[in-house]
PDB file of C-alpha atoms in Angstrom:
ATOM      1  CA  UNK L   1       4.023 273.772 164.235  1.00  0.00           C
ATOM      2  CA  UNK L   2       1.255 271.202 163.702  1.00  0.00           C
ATOM      3  CA  UNK L   3       2.445 268.422 161.475  1.00  0.00           C
ATOM      4  CA  UNK L   4       0.484 265.497 160.091  1.00  0.00           C
ATOM      5  CA  UNK L   5       2.279 262.485 158.714  1.00  0.00           C
ATOM      6  CA  UNK L   6       0.469 259.956 156.542  1.00  0.00           C
ATOM      7  CA  UNK L   7       2.115 256.575 156.287  1.00  0.00           C
ATOM      8  CA  UNK L   8       0.969 254.146 153.619  1.00  0.00           C
ATOM      9  CA  UNK L   9       2.111 250.822 152.245  1.00  0.00           C
ATOM     10  CA  UNK L  10       4.174 251.082 149.086  1.00  0.00           C
ATOM     11  CA  UNK L  11       2.570 250.009 145.862  1.00  0.00           C
ATOM     12  CA  UNK L  12       3.148 246.333 145.268  1.00  0.00           C
ATOM     13  CA  UNK L  13       3.348 245.451 148.955  1.00  0.00           C
ATOM     14  CA  UNK L  14       0.582 243.032 149.861  1.00  0.00           C
ATOM     15  CA  UNK L  15      -1.906 244.470 152.356  1.00  0.00           C
ATOM     16  CA  UNK L  16      -3.814 241.504 153.823  1.00  0.00           C
ATOM     17  CA  UNK L  17      -5.734 243.836 156.137  1.00  0.00           C
ATOM     18  CA  UNK L  18      -6.868 246.012 153.242  1.00  0.00           C
ATOM     19  CA  UNK L  19      -7.889 242.935 151.289  1.00  0.00           C
ATOM     20  CA  UNK L  20      -9.972 241.623 154.214  1.00  0.00           C
ATOM     21  CA  UNK L  21     -11.701 244.997 154.550  1.00  0.00           C
ATOM     22  CA  UNK L  22     -12.382 245.040 150.819  1.00  0.00           C
ATOM     23  CA  UNK L  23     -14.031 241.611 151.079  1.00  0.00           C
ATOM     24  CA  UNK L  24     -16.155 242.816 154.006  1.00  0.00           C
ATOM     25  CA  UNK L  25     -17.193 245.906 152.056  1.00  0.00           C
ATOM     26  CA  UNK L  26     -18.184 243.639 149.176  1.00  0.00           C
ATOM     27  CA  UNK L  27     -20.261 241.513 151.553  1.00  0.00           C
ATOM     28  CA  UNK L  28     -22.121 244.673 152.589  1.00  0.00           C
ATOM     29  CA  UNK L  29     -22.974 245.386 148.982  1.00  0.00           C
ATOM     30  CA  UNK L  30     -20.201 247.912 148.341  1.00  0.00           C
ATOM     31  CA  UNK L  31     -19.013 246.054 145.272  1.00  0.00           C
ATOM     32  CA  UNK L  32     -17.865 249.378 143.816  1.00  0.00           C
ATOM     33  CA  UNK L  33     -14.971 249.482 146.356  1.00  0.00           C
ATOM     34  CA  UNK L  34     -11.583 248.306 145.101  1.00  0.00           C
ATOM     35  CA  UNK L  35      -7.895 248.569 145.980  1.00  0.00           C
ATOM     36  CA  UNK L  36      -8.477 249.131 149.703  1.00  0.00           C
ATOM     37  CA  UNK L  37      -5.227 250.011 151.451  1.00  0.00           C
ATOM     38  CA  UNK L  38      -4.844 250.715 155.141  1.00  0.00           C
ATOM     39  CA  UNK L  39      -2.355 253.256 156.444  1.00  0.00           C
ATOM     40  CA  UNK L  40      -1.569 255.184 159.573  1.00  0.00           C
ATOM     41  CA  UNK L  41      -1.731 258.855 160.456  1.00  0.00           C
ATOM     42  CA  UNK L  42       0.541 260.452 163.046  1.00  0.00           C
ATOM     43  CA  UNK L  43      -0.001 264.023 164.184  1.00  0.00           C
ATOM     44  CA  UNK L  44       2.500 265.936 166.260  1.00  0.00           C
ATOM     45  CA  UNK L  45       3.780 269.397 167.122  1.00  0.00           C
ATOM     46  CA  UNK L  46       7.301 270.250 166.039  1.00  0.00           C
ATOM     47  CA  UNK L  47       9.137 273.114 167.647  1.00  0.00           C
ATOM     48  CA  UNK L  48      10.652 274.764 164.548  1.00  0.00           C
ATOM     49  CA  UNK L  49      11.236 278.359 163.444  1.00  0.00           C
ATOM     50  CA  UNK L  50       9.829 277.889 159.946  1.00  0.00           C
ATOM     51  CA  UNK L  51       8.025 275.459 157.704  1.00  0.00           C
ATOM     52  CA  UNK L  52      11.054 274.158 155.849  1.00  0.00           C
ATOM     53  CA  UNK L  53      12.784 273.309 159.120  1.00  0.00           C
ATOM     54  CA  UNK L  54       9.652 271.497 160.388  1.00  0.00           C
ATOM     55  CA  UNK L  55       9.433 269.615 157.097  1.00  0.00           C
ATOM     56  CA  UNK L  56      13.077 268.604 157.374  1.00  0.00           C
ATOM     57  CA  UNK L  57      12.728 267.423 160.982  1.00  0.00           C
ATOM     58  CA  UNK L  58       9.551 265.476 160.207  1.00  0.00           C
ATOM     59  CA  UNK L  59      11.291 263.721 157.313  1.00  0.00           C
ATOM     60  CA  UNK L  60      14.167 262.781 159.619  1.00  0.00           C
ATOM     61  CA  UNK L  61      11.680 261.362 162.135  1.00  0.00           C
ATOM     62  CA  UNK L  62      10.018 259.312 159.411  1.00  0.00           C
ATOM     63  CA  UNK L  63      13.316 257.926 158.143  1.00  0.00           C
ATOM     64  CA  UNK L  64      14.615 257.003 161.574  1.00  0.00           C
ATOM     65  CA  UNK L  65      11.496 255.657 163.269  1.00  0.00           C
ATOM     66  CA  UNK L  66       8.001 256.545 162.111  1.00  0.00           C
ATOM     67  CA  UNK L  67       8.012 254.728 158.759  1.00  0.00           C
ATOM     68  CA  UNK L  68       9.582 251.454 157.698  1.00  0.00           C
ATOM     69  CA  UNK L  69      10.868 252.549 154.314  1.00  0.00           C
ATOM     70  CA  UNK L  70      11.278 248.961 153.134  1.00  0.00           C
ATOM     71  CA  UNK L  71       7.504 248.744 152.758  1.00  0.00           C
ATOM     72  CA  UNK L  72       6.074 252.173 153.588  1.00  0.00           C
ATOM     73  CA  UNK L  73       5.910 255.653 152.021  1.00  0.00           C
ATOM     74  CA  UNK L  74       5.244 258.782 154.027  1.00  0.00           C
ATOM     75  CA  UNK L  75       3.727 262.177 153.279  1.00  0.00           C
ATOM     76  CA  UNK L  76       4.206 265.200 155.463  1.00  0.00           C
ATOM     77  CA  UNK L  77       1.557 267.920 155.760  1.00  0.00           C
ATOM     78  CA  UNK L  78       2.229 271.183 157.570  1.00  0.00           C
ATOM     79  CA  UNK L  79      -0.660 273.162 158.997  1.00  0.00           C
ATOM     80  CA  UNK L  80      -1.133 276.558 157.333  1.00  0.00           C
ATOM     81  CA  UNK L  81       0.301 279.318 159.468  1.00  0.00           C
ATOM     82  CA  UNK L  82      -2.200 281.888 160.628  1.00  0.00           C
TER      83      UNK L  82
ATOM     84  CA  UNK K   1      30.419 230.520 177.173  1.00  0.00           C
ATOM     85  CA  UNK K   2      28.796 233.842 178.047  1.00  0.00           C
ATOM     86  CA  UNK K   3      25.300 234.422 176.725  1.00  0.00           C
ATOM     87  CA  UNK K   4      23.299 237.627 177.247  1.00  0.00           C
ATOM     88  CA  UNK K   5      19.537 237.871 176.694  1.00  0.00           C
ATOM     89  CA  UNK K   6      18.025 241.329 176.188  1.00  0.00           C
ATOM     90  CA  UNK K   7      14.736 241.940 178.001  1.00  0.00           C
ATOM     91  CA  UNK K   8      12.222 244.580 176.880  1.00  0.00           C
ATOM     92  CA  UNK K   9       8.914 245.491 178.461  1.00  0.00           C
ATOM     93  CA  UNK K  10       6.631 242.921 176.842  1.00  0.00           C
ATOM     94  CA  UNK K  11       9.291 240.261 176.184  1.00  0.00           C
ATOM     95  CA  UNK K  12       7.809 236.929 177.231  1.00  0.00           C
ATOM     96  CA  UNK K  13      10.207 234.269 175.995  1.00  0.00           C
ATOM     97  CA  UNK K  14      13.244 235.605 177.836  1.00  0.00           C
ATOM     98  CA  UNK K  15      13.028 233.176 180.742  1.00  0.00           C
ATOM     99  CA  UNK K  16      12.253 230.167 178.525  1.00  0.00           C
ATOM    100  CA  UNK K  17      15.331 231.039 176.489  1.00  0.00           C
ATOM    101  CA  UNK K  18      17.388 231.419 179.665  1.00  0.00           C
ATOM    102  CA  UNK K  19      16.342 227.941 180.842  1.00  0.00           C
ATOM    103  CA  UNK K  20      17.015 226.462 177.397  1.00  0.00           C
ATOM    104  CA  UNK K  21      20.506 227.944 177.180  1.00  0.00           C
ATOM    105  CA  UNK K  22      21.361 226.968 180.746  1.00  0.00           C
ATOM    106  CA  UNK K  23      20.254 223.390 180.003  1.00  0.00           C
ATOM    107  CA  UNK K  24      22.833 223.263 177.213  1.00  0.00           C
ATOM    108  CA  UNK K  25      25.749 225.242 178.611  1.00  0.00           C
ATOM    109  CA  UNK K  26      25.307 224.654 182.340  1.00  0.00           C
ATOM    110  CA  UNK K  27      25.758 228.360 182.809  1.00  0.00           C
ATOM    111  CA  UNK K  28      22.918 230.813 183.372  1.00  0.00           C
ATOM    112  CA  UNK K  29      22.796 233.595 180.773  1.00  0.00           C
ATOM    113  CA  UNK K  30      22.681 237.220 181.885  1.00  0.00           C
ATOM    114  CA  UNK K  31      19.321 238.949 181.482  1.00  0.00           C
ATOM    115  CA  UNK K  32      19.952 242.520 180.302  1.00  0.00           C
ATOM    116  CA  UNK K  33      17.267 245.184 180.752  1.00  0.00           C
ATOM    117  CA  UNK K  34      16.717 247.283 177.625  1.00  0.00           C
ATOM    118  CA  UNK K  35      17.829 250.498 179.337  1.00  0.00           C
ATOM    119  CA  UNK K  36      21.385 249.220 179.834  1.00  0.00           C
ATOM    120  CA  UNK K  37      23.784 251.005 177.519  1.00  0.00           C
ATOM    121  CA  UNK K  38      26.579 248.537 178.092  1.00  0.00           C
ATOM    122  CA  UNK K  39      26.595 244.783 177.883  1.00  0.00           C
ATOM    123  CA  UNK K  40      29.468 242.873 179.492  1.00  0.00           C
ATOM    124  CA  UNK K  41      31.481 240.868 176.991  1.00  0.00           C
ATOM    125  CA  UNK K  42      29.247 238.133 175.598  1.00  0.00           C
ATOM    126  CA  UNK K  43      29.933 235.367 173.086  1.00  0.00           C
ATOM    127  CA  UNK K  44      26.312 235.352 172.003  1.00  0.00           C
ATOM    128  CA  UNK K  45      23.519 237.898 172.442  1.00  0.00           C
ATOM    129  CA  UNK K  46      19.938 236.692 172.117  1.00  0.00           C
ATOM    130  CA  UNK K  47      16.903 238.885 171.426  1.00  0.00           C
ATOM    131  CA  UNK K  48      13.952 236.825 172.670  1.00  0.00           C
ATOM    132  CA  UNK K  49      10.345 236.603 171.527  1.00  0.00           C
ATOM    133  CA  UNK K  50       7.360 238.433 172.929  1.00  0.00           C
ATOM    134  CA  UNK K  51       5.504 241.671 172.320  1.00  0.00           C
ATOM    135  CA  UNK K  52       8.103 244.316 173.089  1.00  0.00           C
ATOM    136  CA  UNK K  53       6.499 247.693 173.784  1.00  0.00           C
ATOM    137  CA  UNK K  54       3.107 246.176 173.027  1.00  0.00           C
ATOM    138  CA  UNK K  55       3.967 245.998 169.300  1.00  0.00           C
ATOM    139  CA  UNK K  56       3.234 249.746 169.209  1.00  0.00           C
ATOM    140  CA  UNK K  57       3.935 251.555 165.918  1.00  0.00           C
ATOM    141  CA  UNK K  58       5.303 248.370 164.266  1.00  0.00           C
ATOM    142  CA  UNK K  59       6.479 245.087 165.792  1.00  0.00           C
ATOM    143  CA  UNK K  60       9.980 245.623 167.144  1.00  0.00           C
ATOM    144  CA  UNK K  61      10.204 249.267 166.036  1.00  0.00           C
ATOM    145  CA  UNK K  62      10.533 250.813 169.495  1.00  0.00           C
ATOM    146  CA  UNK K  63      12.703 248.041 170.931  1.00  0.00           C
ATOM    147  CA  UNK K  64      15.120 248.433 168.009  1.00  0.00           C
ATOM    148  CA  UNK K  65      15.826 252.029 169.106  1.00  0.00           C
ATOM    149  CA  UNK K  66      16.402 251.231 172.791  1.00  0.00           C
ATOM    150  CA  UNK K  67      19.780 251.840 174.519  1.00  0.00           C
ATOM    151  CA  UNK K  68      20.651 248.144 174.837  1.00  0.00           C
ATOM    152  CA  UNK K  69      20.294 247.702 171.084  1.00  0.00           C
ATOM    153  CA  UNK K  70      23.101 250.198 170.518  1.00  0.00           C
ATOM    154  CA  UNK K  71      25.325 247.823 172.456  1.00  0.00           C
ATOM    155  CA  UNK K  72      24.001 244.933 170.355  1.00  0.00           C
ATOM    156  CA  UNK K  73      24.849 246.849 167.155  1.00  0.00           C
ATOM    157  CA  UNK K  74      28.373 247.428 168.512  1.00  0.00           C
ATOM    158  CA  UNK K  75      28.731 243.755 169.358  1.00  0.00           C
ATOM    159  CA  UNK K  76      27.551 242.736 165.877  1.00  0.00           C
ATOM    160  CA  UNK K  77      29.829 245.254 164.150  1.00  0.00           C
ATOM    161  CA  UNK K  78      32.785 243.613 165.900  1.00  0.00           C
ATOM    162  CA  UNK K  79      31.705 240.259 164.440  1.00  0.00           C
ATOM    163  CA  UNK K  80      29.825 239.137 167.550  1.00  0.00           C
ATOM    164  CA  UNK K  81      27.119 236.473 167.242  1.00  0.00           C
ATOM    165  CA  UNK K  82      23.457 237.445 167.620  1.00  0.00           C
ATOM    166  CA  UNK K  83      20.291 235.334 167.573  1.00  0.00           C
ATOM    167  CA  UNK K  84      16.843 236.919 167.269  1.00  0.00           C
ATOM    168  CA  UNK K  85      13.750 234.746 167.685  1.00  0.00           C
ATOM    169  CA  UNK K  86      10.250 235.820 166.622  1.00  0.00           C
ATOM    170  CA  UNK K  87       9.826 239.347 168.028  1.00  0.00           C
ATOM    171  CA  UNK K  88      13.630 239.255 168.339  1.00  0.00           C
ATOM    172  CA  UNK K  89      13.823 238.682 164.563  1.00  0.00           C
ATOM    173  CA  UNK K  90      11.461 241.624 164.025  1.00  0.00           C
ATOM    174  CA  UNK K  91      13.711 243.763 166.234  1.00  0.00           C
ATOM    175  CA  UNK K  92      16.882 242.778 164.315  1.00  0.00           C
ATOM    176  CA  UNK K  93      15.184 243.801 161.051  1.00  0.00           C
ATOM    177  CA  UNK K  94      13.970 247.102 162.513  1.00  0.00           C
ATOM    178  CA  UNK K  95      17.474 247.750 163.837  1.00  0.00           C
ATOM    179  CA  UNK K  96      18.913 247.192 160.363  1.00  0.00           C
ATOM    180  CA  UNK K  97      21.063 244.221 161.391  1.00  0.00           C
ATOM    181  CA  UNK K  98      19.239 242.079 158.835  1.00  0.00           C
ATOM    182  CA  UNK K  99      17.556 243.137 155.561  1.00  0.00           C
ATOM    183  CA  UNK K 100      13.831 243.121 154.829  1.00  0.00           C
ATOM    184  CA  UNK K 101      10.846 243.198 157.145  1.00  0.00           C
ATOM    185  CA  UNK K 102       8.057 241.052 158.591  1.00  0.00           C
ATOM    186  CA  UNK K 103       4.455 241.918 157.808  1.00  0.00           C
ATOM    187  CA  UNK K 104       1.092 240.486 158.850  1.00  0.00           C
ATOM    188  CA  UNK K 105       0.415 236.826 158.119  1.00  0.00           C
ATOM    189  CA  UNK K 106      -1.533 236.587 154.862  1.00  0.00           C
ATOM    190  CA  UNK K 107      -4.391 234.730 156.592  1.00  0.00           C
ATOM    191  CA  UNK K 108      -4.658 237.574 159.152  1.00  0.00           C
ATOM    192  CA  UNK K 109      -4.505 234.980 161.913  1.00  0.00           C
ATOM    193  CA  UNK K 110      -2.157 234.441 164.785  1.00  0.00           C
ATOM    194  CA  UNK K 111      -0.463 231.160 163.884  1.00  0.00           C
ATOM    195  CA  UNK K 112       0.694 228.855 166.659  1.00  0.00           C
ATOM    196  CA  UNK K 113       1.777 225.451 165.469  1.00  0.00           C
ATOM    197  CA  UNK K 114       4.622 223.077 164.739  1.00  0.00           C
ATOM    198  CA  UNK K 115       6.487 223.824 161.509  1.00  0.00           C
ATOM    199  CA  UNK K 116       9.000 221.821 159.522  1.00  0.00           C
ATOM    200  CA  UNK K 117      12.092 223.739 158.511  1.00  0.00           C
ATOM    201  CA  UNK K 118      14.551 222.732 155.834  1.00  0.00           C
ATOM    202  CA  UNK K 119      18.056 223.914 156.420  1.00  0.00           C
ATOM    203  CA  UNK K 120      19.281 225.548 153.233  1.00  0.00           C
ATOM    204  CA  UNK K 121      21.759 223.306 151.384  1.00  0.00           C
ATOM    205  CA  UNK K 122      25.431 224.347 151.341  1.00  0.00           C
ATOM    206  CA  UNK K 123      24.957 226.759 154.219  1.00  0.00           C
ATOM    207  CA  UNK K 124      28.135 228.281 155.451  1.00  0.00           C
ATOM    208  CA  UNK K 125      27.606 229.806 158.839  1.00  0.00           C
ATOM    209  CA  UNK K 126      29.531 229.070 162.013  1.00  0.00           C
ATOM    210  CA  UNK K 127      26.172 229.081 163.799  1.00  0.00           C
ATOM    211  CA  UNK K 128      24.656 226.299 161.691  1.00  0.00           C
ATOM    212  CA  UNK K 129      27.580 224.269 160.342  1.00  0.00           C
ATOM    213  CA  UNK K 130      27.262 221.628 163.066  1.00  0.00           C
ATOM    214  CA  UNK K 131      23.634 220.894 162.227  1.00  0.00           C
ATOM    215  CA  UNK K 132      23.972 219.462 158.754  1.00  0.00           C
ATOM    216  CA  UNK K 133      26.394 216.760 159.766  1.00  0.00           C
ATOM    217  CA  UNK K 134      24.063 214.532 161.786  1.00  0.00           C
ATOM    218  CA  UNK K 135      21.394 212.232 160.406  1.00  0.00           C
ATOM    219  CA  UNK K 136      18.153 214.043 159.457  1.00  0.00           C
ATOM    220  CA  UNK K 137      20.221 217.132 160.014  1.00  0.00           C
ATOM    221  CA  UNK K 138      18.604 219.104 157.269  1.00  0.00           C
ATOM    222  CA  UNK K 139      15.068 219.095 158.624  1.00  0.00           C
ATOM    223  CA  UNK K 140      14.003 220.655 161.906  1.00  0.00           C
ATOM    224  CA  UNK K 141      10.628 220.521 163.593  1.00  0.00           C
ATOM    225  CA  UNK K 142      10.170 223.728 165.615  1.00  0.00           C
ATOM    226  CA  UNK K 143       6.951 225.596 166.486  1.00  0.00           C
ATOM    227  CA  UNK K 144       6.002 229.123 165.451  1.00  0.00           C
ATOM    228  CA  UNK K 145       3.688 231.521 167.289  1.00  0.00           C
ATOM    229  CA  UNK K 146       3.166 234.882 165.638  1.00  0.00           C
ATOM    230  CA  UNK K 147       0.863 237.319 163.886  1.00  0.00           C
ATOM    231  CA  UNK K 148       3.516 239.153 161.845  1.00  0.00           C
ATOM    232  CA  UNK K 149       5.869 236.505 160.502  1.00  0.00           C
ATOM    233  CA  UNK K 150       5.404 237.070 156.804  1.00  0.00           C
ATOM    234  CA  UNK K 151       8.908 237.861 155.582  1.00  0.00           C
ATOM    235  CA  UNK K 152       9.004 240.521 152.901  1.00  0.00           C
ATOM    236  CA  UNK K 153      11.816 242.059 150.892  1.00  0.00           C
ATOM    237  CA  UNK K 154      11.960 243.455 147.353  1.00  0.00           C
ATOM    238  CA  UNK K 155      12.611 240.795 144.694  1.00  0.00           C
ATOM    239  CA  UNK K 156      16.167 241.957 143.986  1.00  0.00           C
ATOM    240  CA  UNK K 157      16.930 241.799 147.708  1.00  0.00           C
ATOM    241  CA  UNK K 158      15.546 238.238 147.863  1.00  0.00           C
ATOM    242  CA  UNK K 159      17.715 237.276 144.894  1.00  0.00           C
ATOM    243  CA  UNK K 160      20.739 238.768 146.644  1.00  0.00           C
ATOM    244  CA  UNK K 161      19.959 236.862 149.865  1.00  0.00           C
ATOM    245  CA  UNK K 162      19.835 233.611 147.916  1.00  0.00           C
ATOM    246  CA  UNK K 163      22.980 234.380 145.934  1.00  0.00           C
ATOM    247  CA  UNK K 164      24.912 235.264 149.106  1.00  0.00           C
ATOM    248  CA  UNK K 165      23.789 232.177 151.005  1.00  0.00           C
ATOM    249  CA  UNK K 166      21.974 234.276 153.602  1.00  0.00           C
ATOM    250  CA  UNK K 167      18.809 232.199 153.761  1.00  0.00           C
ATOM    251  CA  UNK K 168      19.078 229.898 156.768  1.00  0.00           C
ATOM    252  CA  UNK K 169      15.868 227.879 156.589  1.00  0.00           C
ATOM    253  CA  UNK K 170      12.591 227.712 154.737  1.00  0.00           C
ATOM    254  CA  UNK K 171       9.236 226.241 155.728  1.00  0.00           C
ATOM    255  CA  UNK K 172       9.028 222.785 154.275  1.00  0.00           C
ATOM    256  CA  UNK K 173       6.922 219.654 154.374  1.00  0.00           C
ATOM    257  CA  UNK K 174       4.468 217.384 152.670  1.00  0.00           C
ATOM    258  CA  UNK K 175       1.577 217.412 155.157  1.00  0.00           C
ATOM    259  CA  UNK K 176      -1.692 217.439 153.236  1.00  0.00           C
ATOM    260  CA  UNK K 177      -3.875 219.197 155.793  1.00  0.00           C
ATOM    261  CA  UNK K 178      -1.678 222.085 156.819  1.00  0.00           C
ATOM    262  CA  UNK K 179      -0.056 224.421 154.348  1.00  0.00           C
ATOM    263  CA  UNK K 180       3.729 224.324 154.362  1.00  0.00           C
ATOM    264  CA  UNK K 181       4.076 228.057 154.733  1.00  0.00           C
ATOM    265  CA  UNK K 182       2.219 229.278 157.835  1.00  0.00           C
ATOM    266  CA  UNK K 183       2.304 233.002 157.108  1.00  0.00           C
ATOM    267  CA  UNK K 184       2.796 233.693 153.401  1.00  0.00           C
ATOM    268  CA  UNK K 185       6.467 234.629 153.697  1.00  0.00           C
ATOM    269  CA  UNK K 186       8.355 235.349 150.482  1.00  0.00           C
ATOM    270  CA  UNK K 187       9.993 232.220 149.086  1.00  0.00           C
ATOM    271  CA  UNK K 188       8.948 230.305 152.234  1.00  0.00           C
ATOM    272  CA  UNK K 189      11.660 232.027 154.239  1.00  0.00           C
ATOM    273  CA  UNK K 190      11.657 231.194 157.964  1.00  0.00           C
ATOM    274  CA  UNK K 191      15.072 232.543 158.956  1.00  0.00           C
ATOM    275  CA  UNK K 192      17.917 234.565 157.474  1.00  0.00           C
ATOM    276  CA  UNK K 193      21.549 235.376 158.189  1.00  0.00           C
ATOM    277  CA  UNK K 194      23.575 238.573 158.010  1.00  0.00           C
ATOM    278  CA  UNK K 195      26.230 238.984 155.317  1.00  0.00           C
ATOM    279  CA  UNK K 196      28.921 237.783 157.758  1.00  0.00           C
ATOM    280  CA  UNK K 197      26.674 234.802 158.720  1.00  0.00           C
ATOM    281  CA  UNK K 198      26.956 235.571 162.434  1.00  0.00           C
ATOM    282  CA  UNK K 199      23.583 237.210 162.972  1.00  0.00           C
ATOM    283  CA  UNK K 200      20.605 234.845 162.688  1.00  0.00           C
ATOM    284  CA  UNK K 201      16.962 235.914 162.759  1.00  0.00           C
ATOM    285  CA  UNK K 202      14.181 233.314 162.733  1.00  0.00           C
ATOM    286  CA  UNK K 203      10.436 233.153 163.385  1.00  0.00           C
ATOM    287  CA  UNK K 204      10.264 229.624 164.907  1.00  0.00           C
ATOM    288  CA  UNK K 205      10.987 229.240 168.623  1.00  0.00           C
ATOM    289  CA  UNK K 206      13.868 226.805 169.307  1.00  0.00           C
ATOM    290  CA  UNK K 207      13.402 227.239 173.066  1.00  0.00           C
ATOM    291  CA  UNK K 208      10.016 225.551 172.660  1.00  0.00           C
ATOM    292  CA  UNK K 209      11.507 222.414 171.125  1.00  0.00           C
ATOM    293  CA  UNK K 210      13.855 221.220 173.839  1.00  0.00           C
ATOM    294  CA  UNK K 211      12.617 217.633 174.304  1.00  0.00           C
ATOM    295  CA  UNK K 212      11.542 216.647 177.832  1.00  0.00           C
ATOM    296  CA  UNK K 213       7.829 216.973 177.147  1.00  0.00           C
ATOM    297  CA  UNK K 214       8.104 219.238 174.122  1.00  0.00           C
ATOM    298  CA  UNK K 215       7.072 217.620 170.860  1.00  0.00           C
ATOM    299  CA  UNK K 216      10.521 217.874 169.401  1.00  0.00           C
ATOM    300  CA  UNK K 217      14.062 218.426 170.514  1.00  0.00           C
ATOM    301  CA  UNK K 218      15.226 220.023 167.302  1.00  0.00           C
ATOM    302  CA  UNK K 219      15.343 223.406 168.998  1.00  0.00           C
ATOM    303  CA  UNK K 220      17.913 221.986 171.381  1.00  0.00           C
ATOM    304  CA  UNK K 221      19.889 220.692 168.372  1.00  0.00           C
ATOM    305  CA  UNK K 222      19.778 224.136 166.804  1.00  0.00           C
ATOM    306  CA  UNK K 223      20.790 226.024 169.946  1.00  0.00           C
ATOM    307  CA  UNK K 224      23.537 223.462 170.630  1.00  0.00           C
ATOM    308  CA  UNK K 225      24.875 224.035 167.116  1.00  0.00           C
ATOM    309  CA  UNK K 226      24.835 227.800 167.579  1.00  0.00           C
ATOM    310  CA  UNK K 227      26.647 227.575 170.906  1.00  0.00           C
ATOM    311  CA  UNK K 228      29.222 225.148 169.494  1.00  0.00           C
ATOM    312  CA  UNK K 229      29.767 227.456 166.531  1.00  0.00           C
ATOM    313  CA  UNK K 230      30.246 230.499 168.718  1.00  0.00           C
ATOM    314  CA  UNK K 231      32.643 228.704 171.064  1.00  0.00           C
ATOM    315  CA  UNK K 232      34.753 227.297 168.240  1.00  0.00           C
TER     316      UNK K 232
END
């Protein structure tokens, strides 16, 4: 099953990279951009019999390696089954 | 005195640390490849600096899940002493041996320079007890070199670290031209201890302050204190 995991910094955690990008956007005239946050997307296939199992395995992977839960949140998206 | 140094693909301070330790103890530490599941009895295990696994995913994340780290966790759970320097500190945090995490320097720059460290007053750790007793013992001049050295933990966790005496040193100084804190770390933290005070993680590199041509020999003082504390 195709799984997409979005990892983002928790609210309140300083994102110096996002701040630098926001400044650069401002320099380009995009002064309407605010609260820029940079995250990471991981896509993978999980060999699972159904969606709830894939969801469960993906969450385990996030907790044990893919996300640092001290500073990061994760969201798991499962591809619609055809 | 048996010291083991864990080596990952991308470690680059392992040999410097080996030379530094040998200069103090007269005995060459064992270099342990990360795939080893077992580490022969060691009095002190050191996780050296570098860019383990190319800093992929997050600094230290992949190294923290390597077979040798399971042996390090075992060693620590039996009360064994562990020192993590720079990337080694990042690995100890990722492995859960120390609380919190290290994020990008606030200035988004790799920082490579001498820093002044103040040893936390009233520290009680076998690794650091010997340091405070000599003259100027509470200030150390040791260089940092990192891109992700900005220590972060939730406020309540920081309060708990302070209350439990787990902060080892903070960036300190009165230089006008260079900011005291090189990376924006919470509460100027440069190094922390585990609850049992036998696991030390720090961003500055003591193996780069060994005298003999280095700017300072405070790294030698620190490593000597750690070794004396472990042997005691």
